[in-house]
Amino acid sequence: MAISSDVIRGYNDTMILYLLWEKPSYGYEISKQIKTLSNEKYVIKETTLYSAFTRMEKNGYIESFSEQNTDTGKRRTYYRITDAGRQYYREKCDEWILTQEVVEKFILKGDNHYGND
């Protein structure tokens, strides 16, 4: 079962910022890491990823820079998290904890997993 993009949309920024926390990266690598870390349950669309980059750069959460690939000689756009991005990431993590707490109140568990049909 895959995760609906509608469900996870609000947390794409969180996932991207998490991956940029330690070191800069580029679009394809970030996309690959999201797929791997989610055990292939979520694959971020390229348009979604680059829209997030544009929005987060505009908001000052990330910055882009260009670097030459030593193997191919082509230039690649990298992204790195800013201090504002680190703060935003922390806020999104706090928001997630609260969201999870609220939504879990409405999730059936155990024998009542799908209610009494």
Coordinates of C-alpha atoms in Angstrom, one line a residue:
M1 CA 0.0 0.0 0.0
A2 CA 1.4 3.4 -0.9
I3 CA 0.7 6.7 0.9
S4 CA -1.6 9.1 -0.8
S5 CA 0.1 12.4 -1.9
D6 CA -2.9 14.3 -0.4
V7 CA -2.2 12.8 3.0
I8 CA 1.5 13.6 3.1
R9 CA 1.6 16.9 1.1
G10 CA 2.0 19.0 4.2
Y11 CA 5.1 17.2 5.3
N12 CA 7.1 17.2 2.0
D13 CA 9.0 20.2 3.3
T14 CA 9.8 18.4 6.6
M15 CA 11.2 15.4 4.8
I16 CA 13.3 17.5 2.5
L17 CA 14.6 19.6 5.3
Y18 CA 15.4 16.5 7.3
L19 CA 17.6 15.2 4.4
L20 CA 19.3 18.6 4.1
W21 CA 20.0 19.0 7.8
E22 CA 23.4 17.3 7.7
K23 CA 24.6 18.2 4.2
P24 CA 23.5 19.8 0.9
S25 CA 22.0 17.6 -1.7
Y26 CA 20.3 17.8 -5.1
G27 CA 16.9 16.9 -6.4
Y28 CA 17.4 13.4 -7.7
E29 CA 19.3 12.3 -4.6
I30 CA 16.6 13.7 -2.3
S31 CA 13.9 12.0 -4.3
K32 CA 15.8 8.7 -4.1
Q33 CA 16.4 9.1 -0.3
I34 CA 12.7 9.7 0.3
K35 CA 11.7 6.6 -1.6
T36 CA 14.4 4.5 0.2
L37 CA 13.6 5.8 3.7
S38 CA 9.9 5.3 3.2
N39 CA 10.5 1.7 2.1
E40 CA 9.1 2.7 -1.3
K41 CA 5.7 3.6 0.3
Y42 CA 6.1 7.2 -0.8
V43 CA 7.6 8.4 -4.1
I44 CA 7.7 12.2 -4.4
K45 CA 6.8 13.5 -7.8
E46 CA 9.5 15.6 -9.5
T47 CA 7.0 18.5 -9.9
T48 CA 6.2 18.3 -6.2
L49 CA 9.8 18.3 -5.2
Y50 CA 10.8 21.3 -7.4
S51 CA 7.8 23.2 -6.3
A52 CA 8.8 22.6 -2.7
F53 CA 12.4 23.8 -3.5
T54 CA 11.0 27.0 -5.1
R55 CA 8.6 27.7 -2.2
M56 CA 11.2 27.0 0.5
E57 CA 13.9 29.0 -1.2
K58 CA 11.4 32.0 -1.5
N59 CA 10.6 31.6 2.2
G60 CA 14.3 31.5 3.1
Y61 CA 14.3 27.9 4.4
I62 CA 16.8 26.7 1.9
E63 CA 19.3 28.2 -0.6
S64 CA 20.5 26.8 -3.8
F65 CA 24.0 26.8 -5.4
S66 CA 25.5 25.4 -8.4
E67 CA 28.4 23.0 -8.5
Q68 CA 30.3 21.2 -11.3
N69 CA 30.0 17.4 -11.2
T70 CA 33.6 16.1 -11.4
D71 CA 32.6 12.9 -13.2
T72 CA 30.3 14.3 -16.0
G73 CA 31.5 17.9 -16.0
K74 CA 27.9 19.1 -15.9
R75 CA 26.7 21.7 -13.4
R76 CA 24.2 20.5 -10.8
T77 CA 21.9 22.6 -8.5
Y78 CA 22.3 21.8 -4.9
Y79 CA 20.2 22.9 -1.9
R80 CA 21.2 23.5 1.7
I81 CA 19.2 24.3 4.7
T82 CA 19.4 27.8 6.3
D83 CA 19.0 28.7 10.0
A84 CA 15.4 29.8 9.2
G85 CA 14.9 26.3 7.6
R86 CA 16.1 24.6 10.8
Q87 CA 13.6 26.6 12.8
Y88 CA 10.8 25.8 10.4
Y89 CA 11.8 22.1 10.5
R90 CA 11.5 22.1 14.3
E91 CA 8.1 23.8 14.1
K92 CA 6.9 21.2 11.6
C93 CA 8.1 18.4 13.9
D94 CA 6.1 19.9 16.8
E95 CA 3.1 20.3 14.5
W96 CA 3.4 16.6 13.4
I97 CA 3.4 15.4 17.1
L98 CA 0.2 17.4 17.7
T99 CA -1.4 16.2 14.4
Q100 CA -0.6 12.6 15.2
E101 CA -2.1 13.0 18.7
V102 CA -5.3 14.3 17.3
V103 CA -5.7 11.9 14.3
E104 CA -5.0 8.9 16.5
K105 CA -8.1 9.6 18.4
F106 CA -10.1 8.7 15.3
I107 CA -8.2 5.5 14.3
L108 CA -9.7 2.2 15.3
K109 CA -7.1 -0.3 16.6
G110 CA -7.0 -4.0 17.4
D111 CA -10.1 -6.1 16.9
N112 CA -12.1 -3.0 16.0
H113 CA -9.7 -2.1 13.2
Y114 CA -12.5 -1.4 10.8
G115 CA -15.4 -1.0 13.2
N116 CA -18.4 -3.3 13.5
D117 CA -19.4 -4.0 9.9

